[in-house]
Coordinates of C-alpha atoms in Angstrom, one line a residue:
M256 CA 0.0 0.0 0.0
F257 CA 2.8 2.4 0.9
G258 CA 5.5 0.8 -1.2
Q259 CA 8.8 -0.5 0.2
P260 CA 10.4 0.8 3.4
L261 CA 12.6 3.8 2.9
H262 CA 15.5 2.0 4.5
H263 CA 16.0 -1.8 4.7
I264 CA 14.7 -3.2 8.0
P265 CA 15.2 -6.9 8.5
L266 CA 12.0 -8.9 8.8
P267 CA 11.5 -10.4 12.2
P268 CA 10.7 -14.0 12.7
C269 CA 7.0 -14.7 12.8
N270 CA 6.8 -15.7 16.4
R271 CA 4.0 -9.9 20.2
R272 CA -20.6 19.1 40.6
G273 CA -23.8 21.1 41.6
N274 CA -26.5 21.7 39.0
L275 CA -25.1 25.1 38.1
R276 CA -22.9 24.9 35.0
L277 CA -20.3 27.5 34.7
K278 CA -18.3 28.2 31.6
P279 CA -14.6 27.2 32.0
V280 CA -12.1 29.8 32.9
I281 CA -10.4 31.3 29.8
G282 CA -6.8 31.7 30.7
T283 CA -4.4 34.3 29.4
N284 CA -2.4 33.1 26.4
P285 CA 1.2 32.3 26.9
P286 CA 3.6 35.0 25.6
R287 CA 3.9 34.6 21.8
N288 CA 7.6 34.8 21.9
L289 CA 7.7 31.6 24.0
I290 CA 6.3 29.4 21.2
S291 CA 7.1 29.7 17.6
P292 CA 4.6 28.3 15.1
L293 CA 5.2 25.0 13.4
A294 CA 4.6 24.9 9.6
V295 CA 5.0 21.7 7.6
L296 CA 6.0 22.8 4.1
T297 CA 5.8 19.6 2.1
R298 CA 5.3 16.0 2.9
D299 CA 9.0 15.3 2.5
E300 CA 10.6 18.3 4.2
T301 CA 11.8 18.4 7.8
T302 CA 11.2 21.3 10.1
S303 CA 12.2 22.5 13.5
V304 CA 9.8 21.9 16.4
A305 CA 8.7 24.9 18.4
A306 CA 10.6 25.4 21.7
P307 CA 11.0 28.0 24.4
L308 CA 13.7 30.5 23.4
D309 CA 15.9 29.6 26.5
S310 CA 15.7 25.9 25.9
P311 CA 18.2 23.6 24.2
P312 CA 18.2 23.5 20.4
P313 CA 14.9 22.0 19.2
R314 CA 14.8 18.5 18.0
L315 CA 14.2 17.8 14.3
K316 CA 10.6 17.0 13.4
V317 CA 10.8 14.4 10.7
S318 CA 8.0 14.1 8.2
P319 CA 5.8 11.0 8.7
N320 CA 6.1 10.3 5.0
S321 CA 9.9 9.8 5.4
L322 CA 9.2 6.4 6.9
Q323 CA 6.4 4.4 5.4
Y324 CA 6.0 0.7 4.9
P325 CA 3.2 -1.8 4.0
A326 CA 0.4 -2.2 6.5
G327 CA 1.2 -5.0 8.9
Y328 CA 4.9 -5.0 8.3
L329 CA 6.9 -4.8 11.5
G330 CA 9.1 -1.9 11.0
A331 CA 11.2 0.5 13.2
V332 CA 12.7 -2.5 14.9
P333 CA 15.2 -1.1 17.5
E334 CA 18.8 -2.0 17.0
R335 CA 19.7 -4.1 20.0
T336 CA 22.8 -6.2 20.1
S337 CA 24.5 -8.6 22.5
S338 CA 27.2 -6.0 23.0
D339 CA 24.7 -4.1 25.2
P340 CA 24.2 -6.4 28.1
E341 CA 22.2 -5.3 31.1
N342 CA 24.5 -3.9 33.8
G343 CA 23.7 -3.7 37.5
S344 CA 22.1 -0.3 37.2
S345 CA 19.7 -1.3 34.4
I346 CA 18.8 -4.5 36.2
A347 CA 18.0 -2.6 39.3
E348 CA 15.9 -0.2 37.3
A349 CA 14.0 -3.0 35.7
M350 CA 13.3 -4.5 39.1
E351 CA 12.1 -1.2 40.4
Y352 CA 9.6 -0.9 37.6
L353 CA 8.5 -4.4 38.2
T354 CA 8.1 -3.8 42.0
N355 CA 6.2 -0.6 41.4
I356 CA 3.8 -2.2 39.0
L357 CA 3.2 -5.1 41.4
S358 CA 2.7 -2.8 44.4
T359 CA 0.5 -0.2 42.7
K360 CA -2.7 1.2 44.2
V361 CA -4.5 1.9 40.9
Y362 CA -7.3 -0.4 41.9
D363 CA -8.5 2.2 44.3
V364 CA -10.1 3.8 41.2
A365 CA -9.5 1.5 38.2
I366 CA -10.9 -1.9 37.5
E367 CA -9.1 -5.0 36.3
S368 CA -10.5 -4.8 32.7
P369 CA -11.6 -8.1 31.1
L370 CA -9.8 -9.9 28.4
H371 CA -12.5 -10.8 25.8
L372 CA -12.1 -13.2 22.9
A373 CA -13.2 -11.5 19.7
K374 CA -15.0 -14.4 18.1
K375 CA -15.9 -12.9 14.8
L376 CA -12.4 -11.4 14.2
S377 CA -10.7 -14.5 15.4
E378 CA -12.6 -16.6 12.9
R379 CA -11.8 -14.2 10.0
L380 CA -8.1 -14.1 10.8
G381 CA -7.6 -17.7 11.8
V382 CA -6.0 -16.7 15.1
R383 CA -7.3 -16.2 18.7
L384 CA -7.6 -12.5 19.0
F385 CA -8.2 -11.2 22.6
L386 CA -9.3 -7.7 23.4
K387 CA -8.0 -6.1 26.6
R388 CA -11.0 -3.9 27.4
E389 CA -9.5 -0.6 28.8
D390 CA -12.5 1.2 27.2
L391 CA -14.5 -0.2 30.1
Q392 CA -12.6 1.8 32.7
P393 CA -14.6 4.4 34.8
V394 CA -13.4 7.2 32.5
F395 CA -13.5 4.9 29.4
S396 CA -9.7 4.9 29.1
F397 CA -6.5 3.4 30.5
K398 CA -5.2 6.9 31.3
L399 CA -6.7 6.7 34.8
R400 CA -4.2 4.1 35.9
G401 CA -1.1 6.2 35.3
A402 CA -2.5 9.5 36.6
Y403 CA -3.7 7.9 39.9
N404 CA -0.5 6.0 40.4
M405 CA 1.6 9.2 40.3
M406 CA -0.9 11.2 42.4
V407 CA -1.3 8.6 45.1
K408 CA 2.4 8.5 45.6
L409 CA 2.7 12.3 46.2
P410 CA 3.6 13.4 49.7
A411 CA 0.5 14.6 51.6
E412 CA 1.7 18.2 51.8
Q413 CA 2.3 18.3 48.1
L414 CA -1.0 16.7 47.2
A415 CA -2.8 19.3 49.5
K416 CA -1.5 22.1 47.2
G417 CA -3.3 20.5 44.3
V418 CA -2.4 19.2 40.9
I419 CA -2.5 20.6 37.3
C420 CA -2.2 19.0 33.9
S421 CA -2.6 19.9 30.3
S422 CA -4.8 17.6 28.2
A423 CA -7.6 17.8 25.7
G424 CA -8.7 14.2 26.2
N425 CA -8.5 11.1 28.3
H426 CA -5.6 12.1 30.6
A427 CA -7.7 15.1 31.8
Q428 CA -10.5 12.8 32.9
G429 CA -8.0 10.5 34.6
V430 CA -6.5 13.3 36.6
A431 CA -9.9 14.8 37.5
L432 CA -11.3 11.5 38.8
S433 CA -8.0 10.7 40.7
A434 CA -8.2 14.1 42.3
A435 CA -11.8 13.5 43.4
K436 CA -10.8 10.2 44.9
L437 CA -7.8 11.6 46.7
G438 CA -9.6 14.8 47.9
C439 CA -7.3 17.3 46.2
T440 CA -8.0 20.1 43.8
A441 CA -7.2 19.7 40.1
V442 CA -6.8 22.3 37.4
I443 CA -7.1 21.0 33.9
V444 CA -5.6 23.2 31.1
M445 CA -7.1 22.6 27.7
P446 CA -6.7 24.3 24.3
R447 CA -9.6 26.6 23.4
T448 CA -10.3 24.3 20.5
T449 CA -11.4 21.5 22.8
P450 CA -14.9 20.3 22.0
E451 CA -17.4 21.3 24.7
I452 CA -18.4 17.8 25.5
K453 CA -14.8 17.0 26.6
W454 CA -14.4 20.0 29.0
Q455 CA -17.9 19.4 30.4
S456 CA -16.9 15.8 31.2
V457 CA -13.9 17.0 33.2
E458 CA -16.0 19.7 35.0
N459 CA -18.5 17.0 35.9
L460 CA -15.7 15.2 37.8
G461 CA -15.1 18.2 39.9
A462 CA -12.0 19.7 38.3
T463 CA -11.4 23.3 37.3
V464 CA -11.1 23.7 33.5
V465 CA -9.0 26.5 32.1
L466 CA -9.0 27.0 28.3
V467 CA -5.8 28.4 26.9
G468 CA -4.3 28.8 23.5
D469 CA -5.1 27.1 20.2
S470 CA -2.8 24.1 20.6
Y471 CA -1.7 21.5 23.1
D472 CA 1.8 23.0 23.2
E473 CA 0.4 26.4 24.4
A474 CA -1.8 24.8 27.0
Q475 CA 1.1 22.7 28.3
T476 CA 3.4 25.8 28.5
F477 CA 0.7 27.7 30.5
A478 CA 0.1 24.7 32.8
K479 CA 3.8 24.3 33.6
Q480 CA 4.1 28.0 34.3
R481 CA 1.1 28.0 36.6
A482 CA 2.4 24.9 38.4
E483 CA 5.6 26.7 39.1
E484 CA 4.0 29.9 40.2
E485 CA 1.3 28.3 42.5
G486 CA 3.2 25.3 43.8
L487 CA 1.0 22.8 42.0
T488 CA 2.2 19.4 40.9
F489 CA 2.2 19.0 37.2
I490 CA 0.9 15.5 36.2
P491 CA 2.3 14.6 32.8
P492 CA 0.3 12.4 30.5
F493 CA 2.9 9.7 29.9
D494 CA 6.6 10.7 30.4
H495 CA 7.1 9.9 34.1
P496 CA 8.1 6.6 35.8
D497 CA 5.1 6.5 38.1
V498 CA 2.7 7.1 35.2
I499 CA 4.4 4.4 33.2
A500 CA 4.3 2.0 36.1
G501 CA 0.5 2.7 36.5
Q502 CA 0.0 1.9 32.8
G503 CA 2.1 -1.2 33.3
T504 CA -0.6 -2.8 35.3
V505 CA -2.4 -3.5 32.0
G506 CA 0.5 -5.9 31.1
M507 CA 0.4 -7.5 34.5
E508 CA -3.3 -8.3 34.1
I509 CA -2.8 -9.7 30.6
T510 CA -0.2 -12.2 31.8
R511 CA -2.5 -13.3 34.6
Q512 CA -5.6 -13.5 32.4
A513 CA -4.2 -15.2 29.3
K514 CA -4.9 -18.8 28.9
G515 CA -2.1 -20.3 26.9
P516 CA 1.0 -18.8 25.4
L517 CA 0.9 -15.4 23.7
H518 CA 2.5 -14.6 20.5
A519 CA 2.2 -10.8 20.7
I520 CA 0.5 -7.9 22.5
F521 CA -0.5 -5.0 20.2
V522 CA -0.4 -1.6 21.9
P523 CA -1.6 1.7 20.6
I524 CA 1.1 4.4 20.8
G525 CA 0.5 8.1 21.5
G526 CA 3.2 9.4 23.8
G527 CA 4.4 5.9 24.6
G528 CA 3.4 5.5 28.3
L529 CA 1.2 2.5 27.8
I530 CA 3.6 0.5 25.7
A531 CA 6.5 1.4 27.9
G532 CA 4.6 0.2 31.0
I533 CA 3.4 -3.0 29.4
A534 CA 6.8 -3.8 28.0
S535 CA 8.4 -3.1 31.4
Y536 CA 6.4 -5.8 33.0
V537 CA 5.8 -8.4 30.2
K538 CA 9.3 -8.5 28.9
R539 CA 10.6 -9.3 32.5
V540 CA 8.1 -12.1 33.2
C541 CA 7.4 -13.4 29.6
P542 CA 10.3 -12.3 27.5
E543 CA 9.2 -14.4 24.6
V544 CA 6.0 -12.4 24.0
K545 CA 6.3 -9.8 21.4
I546 CA 5.4 -6.2 22.3
I547 CA 4.3 -4.5 19.1
G548 CA 3.4 -0.8 18.9
V549 CA 0.7 0.4 16.5
E550 CA 0.6 3.9 15.0
P551 CA -1.4 5.7 12.3
A552 CA 0.8 5.9 9.2
D553 CA 0.4 9.7 9.2
A554 CA 1.3 10.1 12.9
N555 CA 4.1 7.6 13.3
T556 CA 6.1 9.4 15.9
M557 CA 7.5 6.4 17.8
A558 CA 8.4 4.6 14.6
L559 CA 10.3 7.7 13.5
S560 CA 12.0 8.0 16.9
L561 CA 13.1 4.4 16.9
H562 CA 14.2 4.4 13.3
H563 CA 16.2 7.6 13.7
D564 CA 17.4 6.6 17.1
G565 CA 15.6 9.4 19.0
V566 CA 16.2 12.4 16.6
A567 CA 12.4 12.6 15.9
V568 CA 11.2 12.5 19.5
K569 CA 8.5 15.2 19.9
V570 CA 5.3 13.8 21.1
V571 CA 7.0 10.7 22.4
G572 CA 8.5 11.1 25.9
E573 CA 12.2 10.7 26.8
E574 CA 11.6 7.9 29.3
T575 CA 9.0 6.2 27.2
F576 CA 11.3 6.2 24.2
R577 CA 14.2 4.9 26.3
I578 CA 12.2 2.0 27.5
S579 CA 10.7 1.3 24.1
R580 CA 14.1 1.2 22.5
K581 CA 15.2 -1.5 24.9
L582 CA 12.1 -3.6 25.1
V583 CA 9.6 -3.0 22.2
D584 CA 9.9 -5.3 19.2
G585 CA 8.8 -2.8 16.5
V586 CA 5.9 -0.7 15.2
V587 CA 3.2 -1.6 12.8
L588 CA 1.6 1.3 10.8
V589 CA -2.0 1.3 9.7
T590 CA -4.2 3.6 7.6
R591 CA -7.0 5.8 8.7
D592 CA -9.4 3.6 6.7
A593 CA -8.2 0.5 8.5
I594 CA -8.8 2.2 11.9
C595 CA -12.4 3.1 10.9
A596 CA -12.9 -0.4 9.8
S597 CA -11.8 -1.7 13.2
I598 CA -14.2 0.7 14.9
K599 CA -16.9 -0.9 12.9
D600 CA -15.6 -4.4 13.7
M601 CA -15.7 -3.6 17.4
F602 CA -19.3 -2.4 17.1
E603 CA -20.3 -5.6 15.3
E604 CA -18.4 -7.7 17.8
Q605 CA -19.4 -6.1 21.2
R606 CA -21.8 -3.3 20.3
N607 CA -19.3 -0.8 21.7
I608 CA -17.9 2.2 19.9
L609 CA -14.2 2.9 20.3
E610 CA -12.5 6.2 19.7
P611 CA -10.0 6.0 16.8
A612 CA -7.0 5.5 19.2
G613 CA -9.0 2.9 21.0
A614 CA -9.3 0.8 17.8
L615 CA -5.7 1.3 16.7
A616 CA -4.3 -1.9 18.1
I617 CA -7.1 -4.0 16.6
A618 CA -6.2 -2.6 13.2
G619 CA -2.6 -3.3 13.8
A620 CA -3.1 -6.8 15.0
E621 CA -5.2 -7.7 11.9
A622 CA -2.8 -6.2 9.5
Y623 CA 0.2 -8.0 11.1
C624 CA -1.5 -11.3 11.2
K625 CA -2.4 -11.0 7.5
Y626 CA 1.0 -9.8 6.4
Y627 CA 2.8 -12.6 8.1
G628 CA 0.2 -15.2 7.5
L629 CA -0.2 -16.1 11.2
K630 CA -2.5 -18.9 12.1
D631 CA -3.6 -20.6 15.3
V632 CA -1.8 -18.3 17.7
N633 CA -2.9 -16.1 20.6
V634 CA -2.6 -12.4 20.2
V635 CA -3.9 -9.5 22.3
A636 CA -5.0 -6.0 21.2
I637 CA -5.5 -3.2 23.7
T638 CA -8.8 -1.4 23.2
S639 CA -7.5 1.7 24.9
G640 CA -10.4 4.1 24.9
A641 CA -14.1 4.8 24.0
N642 CA -14.3 8.6 24.4
M643 CA -15.5 9.0 20.8
N644 CA -16.5 12.5 19.6
F645 CA -20.0 11.9 18.1
D646 CA -19.3 14.3 15.2
K647 CA -16.5 11.9 14.1
L648 CA -18.9 9.0 13.5
R649 CA -19.8 10.4 10.1
I650 CA -16.3 10.0 8.9
V651 CA -15.9 6.6 10.4
T652 CA -19.0 5.3 8.6
E653 CA -17.8 6.8 5.3
L654 CA -14.4 5.1 5.5
A655 CA -15.1 1.8 7.3
N656 CA -16.1 -0.2 4.2
V657 CA -13.1 1.2 2.3
G658 CA -10.8 0.1 5.2
R659 CA -12.4 -3.4 5.1
Q660 CA -11.9 -3.5 1.4
Q661 CA -15.7 -3.8 0.9
E662 CA -15.9 -0.6 -1.2
A663 CA -13.7 0.9 -3.9
V664 CA -13.6 4.4 -5.3
L665 CA -13.0 4.6 -9.0
A666 CA -12.8 7.3 -11.8
T667 CA -13.7 6.5 -15.4
I668 CA -13.2 8.8 -18.4
L669 CA -16.2 8.8 -20.7
P670 CA -16.4 10.1 -24.3
E671 CA -19.0 12.9 -24.5
K672 CA -21.3 11.3 -27.0
P673 CA -24.9 9.9 -26.8
G674 CA -25.1 6.5 -25.2
S675 CA -21.7 6.5 -23.4
F676 CA -23.4 6.9 -20.0
K677 CA -25.6 4.0 -20.7
Q678 CA -22.7 1.9 -21.9
F679 CA -20.8 2.7 -18.7
C680 CA -23.8 1.6 -16.5
E681 CA -24.0 -1.7 -18.5
L682 CA -20.3 -2.3 -17.9
V683 CA -20.7 -1.8 -14.1
G684 CA -23.1 -4.6 -14.4
P685 CA -24.3 -6.4 -11.2
M686 CA -22.0 -4.5 -8.9
N687 CA -23.7 -2.2 -6.3
I688 CA -23.0 1.5 -6.9
T689 CA -22.8 3.2 -3.5
E690 CA -21.9 6.7 -4.8
F691 CA -22.0 8.3 -8.2
K692 CA -20.9 11.7 -9.4
Y693 CA -21.0 12.8 -13.0
R694 CA -20.9 16.3 -14.7
C695 CA -20.7 17.0 -18.4
G696 CA -17.1 18.0 -19.2
S697 CA -15.4 19.2 -22.3
E698 CA -16.7 18.6 -25.8
K699 CA -14.7 15.4 -26.0
E700 CA -14.8 13.7 -22.6
S701 CA -15.8 13.8 -19.0
V702 CA -15.0 12.0 -15.7
V703 CA -17.3 9.8 -13.6
L704 CA -16.3 9.4 -10.0
Y705 CA -18.1 6.5 -8.3
S706 CA -17.9 4.0 -5.5
V707 CA -18.9 0.3 -5.8
G708 CA -19.5 -2.4 -3.2
V709 CA -16.9 -5.1 -3.4
H710 CA -17.2 -8.7 -2.2
T711 CA -14.0 -10.1 -3.7
A712 CA -10.9 -8.8 -5.3
G713 CA -11.8 -10.7 -8.4
E714 CA -15.0 -8.6 -8.8
L715 CA -13.1 -5.4 -8.9
K716 CA -10.5 -6.7 -11.3
A717 CA -13.2 -7.9 -13.6
L718 CA -14.9 -4.5 -13.6
E719 CA -11.6 -2.8 -14.4
K720 CA -11.0 -5.2 -17.2
R721 CA -14.4 -4.6 -18.7
M722 CA -13.8 -0.9 -18.7
E723 CA -10.4 -1.3 -20.2
S724 CA -11.6 -3.6 -23.0
S725 CA -14.3 -1.0 -23.9
Q726 CA -11.6 1.7 -24.2
L727 CA -12.8 3.5 -21.0
R728 CA -9.8 4.5 -19.0
T729 CA -10.4 3.8 -15.4
R730 CA -8.3 4.5 -12.3
N731 CA -8.7 3.1 -8.8
L732 CA -8.6 6.0 -6.3
T733 CA -9.5 4.0 -3.1
T734 CA -6.2 4.9 -1.4
S735 CA -6.4 8.6 -2.1
D736 CA -7.2 10.6 1.0
L737 CA -7.5 13.8 -1.1
V738 CA -10.4 12.2 -3.0
K739 CA -12.2 10.8 0.1
D740 CA -11.8 14.0 2.1
H741 CA -12.4 16.7 -0.6
L742 CA -12.6 15.9 -4.3
R743 CA -15.6 13.6 -4.1
Y744 CA -17.5 16.7 -2.9
L745 CA -16.1 19.0 -5.6
M746 CA -17.0 17.0 -8.7
G747 CA -18.5 19.2 -11.4
G748 CA -16.2 22.2 -10.8
R749 CA -13.5 21.4 -13.3
S750 CA -11.4 24.4 -14.5
S751 CA -7.8 25.3 -15.1
V752 CA -6.5 28.1 -12.9
E753 CA -3.2 29.9 -13.6
E754 CA -0.5 29.7 -10.9
E755 CA -2.8 27.8 -8.6
V756 CA -1.1 26.5 -5.4
L757 CA -3.1 23.7 -3.8
C758 CA -2.7 23.1 -0.1
Q759 CA -4.2 21.1 2.7
F760 CA -4.4 23.1 5.9
T761 CA -5.4 22.0 9.4
F762 CA -7.6 24.8 10.8
P763 CA -8.2 25.0 14.6
E764 CA -11.9 24.5 15.2
R765 CA -12.6 27.8 16.9
P766 CA -14.3 31.1 16.1
G767 CA -12.0 33.4 14.0
A768 CA -9.9 30.6 12.5
L769 CA -11.1 31.4 9.0
M770 CA -10.7 35.1 9.3
N771 CA -7.1 34.6 10.6
F772 CA -6.4 32.6 7.5
L773 CA -7.9 35.2 5.2
D774 CA -6.1 38.0 6.9
S775 CA -2.8 36.2 6.2
F776 CA -3.4 35.7 2.4
S777 CA -6.2 37.9 1.2
P778 CA -6.3 40.2 -0.7
R779 CA -2.6 39.6 -1.4
W780 CA -3.5 36.6 -3.5
N781 CA -6.8 35.3 -5.0
I782 CA -8.3 32.2 -3.4
S783 CA -9.4 29.9 -6.2
L784 CA -10.8 26.9 -4.2
F785 CA -11.9 26.3 -0.7
H786 CA -13.3 23.1 0.8
Y787 CA -13.7 22.9 4.6
R788 CA -14.3 19.5 6.2
A789 CA -14.8 19.3 10.0
E790 CA -13.6 16.1 11.5
G791 CA -15.0 16.3 15.0
G792 CA -11.7 17.1 16.7
A793 CA -9.4 20.0 17.5
G794 CA -8.6 20.5 13.8
A795 CA -10.5 20.7 10.5
N796 CA -9.2 19.4 7.2
V797 CA -9.3 22.3 4.6
L798 CA -8.4 22.1 1.0
V799 CA -7.4 25.5 -0.4
G800 CA -6.3 26.8 -3.8
I801 CA -4.5 30.1 -3.9
Q802 CA -3.1 31.8 -7.0
V803 CA 0.6 32.5 -6.1
S804 CA 3.3 33.2 -8.7
E805 CA 6.5 31.3 -8.5
Q806 CA 8.4 34.5 -7.4
D807 CA 5.9 35.0 -4.6
M808 CA 6.3 31.5 -3.1
E809 CA 8.8 32.4 -0.5
E810 CA 6.5 35.2 0.8
F811 CA 3.6 32.7 0.8
R812 CA 5.6 30.2 2.9
N813 CA 6.6 33.0 5.3
R814 CA 3.0 34.1 5.8
A815 CA 1.9 30.5 6.3
Q816 CA 4.6 30.0 8.9
V817 CA 3.5 33.1 10.8
L818 CA -0.1 32.0 10.6
G819 CA 0.9 28.7 12.3
Y820 CA -1.6 26.3 10.8
E821 CA 0.0 23.1 9.7
Y822 CA -0.2 22.5 6.0
V823 CA 1.1 20.5 3.1
L824 CA 1.4 21.3 -0.6
V825 CA -0.5 19.0 -2.9
S826 CA -0.3 21.1 -6.1
E827 CA 1.2 18.2 -8.2
D828 CA -1.3 15.6 -7.1
T829 CA -2.3 13.7 -10.3
V830 CA -5.7 12.8 -8.9
F831 CA -6.6 16.5 -8.5
K832 CA -5.5 17.2 -12.1
L833 CA -7.6 14.3 -13.3
L834 CA -10.8 15.3 -11.5
M835 CA -10.6 19.1 -11.3
H836 CA -8.8 20.3 -14.4

């Protein structure tokens, strides 16, 4: 799907309160000179990560596209050799993690989540796939474990001063519930872009919500400053030994609950706290079990960090990376479509709806088992969370069948003559058309964009062969995110625009985001295309066409960097040219 790995990586063996609701406090933004904006210029360029001016030089942020490999392939395998034996210090450290996991008090608030056999998925894959149901925790996420484990170990006088964290999601709820259990105050700093349902959930747990900035980095900077000024304890989401140890209880439970030997445990990776904790336990008691991380192909931070030996660490923590480098067996990458398909699988299996990160490990386990042809082994996937934003369900349903390879998106070029449309429909034959878009084009030809239901790969190949034999050029666009996110909604607006620069921007979902964008580029340049697609999160996917001459490109890039919205250039995308020119 993604082509061959950028660098050769050896294949591993196939054996891993009150009724009154108040609006949250709006905090003062951090000084703008503390954080510089991050702009991604193209998919293949590398850029510097924002950092405080008095900090060490920023790490390099490496583009996700610089490390891609087929879905299911175990890549980013850490280089570990026999020349790096464990010394006394590392053994003592390992035993300390093991002891801390065994002696944790997380069960004051967390449950021992069940290990469920996914019967339908197991039958389809030919393996026994067990789901570790962390989505059933009191806050519907494993994050509660790590937050409580760190907070319960704080000295009484420190806990009495209160805690603070920065989070737009599950960590915030974990800290809030832990604070309620321990009887301390909690301040949760969230970006202003956080959906209302999320900060309301945190308020309902008794915490004080402060909305600051447009990004997580700004919220985190504010939280750490306030912690220092007010003597609060900052609770990090993943990069702390006590947080890691708390998450490690998931691994402890798996080894106790599993009936029979395990081939692998698949763990979703965000900052790395969960996989570091699980590996710290499992690799000490069952070293033969593979610990395999799973990341989205377009957010492969741990894979980049392991592959580049730490140079790409940004979201991944220092301690979580250090542990992962020693103990994790590698990282599987999966597509957004596959994640959506796994959300659907979980609904069909258990009638539960996971958030995308919660279904990540299922997608990884399935892809890995298929890639290596595994049969009759036991594997575990962590269903890490179920705090799904309802607005996101639309996208999930649109992409789930594509991810399960039950729907294909195609484009066929038709001659503009009487009868060609009828001929096309006859050639589609018995296949179910799920979406169809057609607009009369030039005097000679036009393009039909359509989706068809697919039961077998042979059906799709036969359709393509029928089109080809009738001299109707057809292209399979199923893997094009640009088509699925934007172009399928823009059919019929074909034109050639001079000096058009096509970009995909991520807009923060907050009032004023569009005007900030327009103030940066208009009226300096003409906007030739605009398609906004909300995705139910902190950012919206926007396709923009702007007429910028070649000599103005440097000025355009500088304005985009000052704006601070992430973007990529897609001007040369061949699918855009096919459908829109």
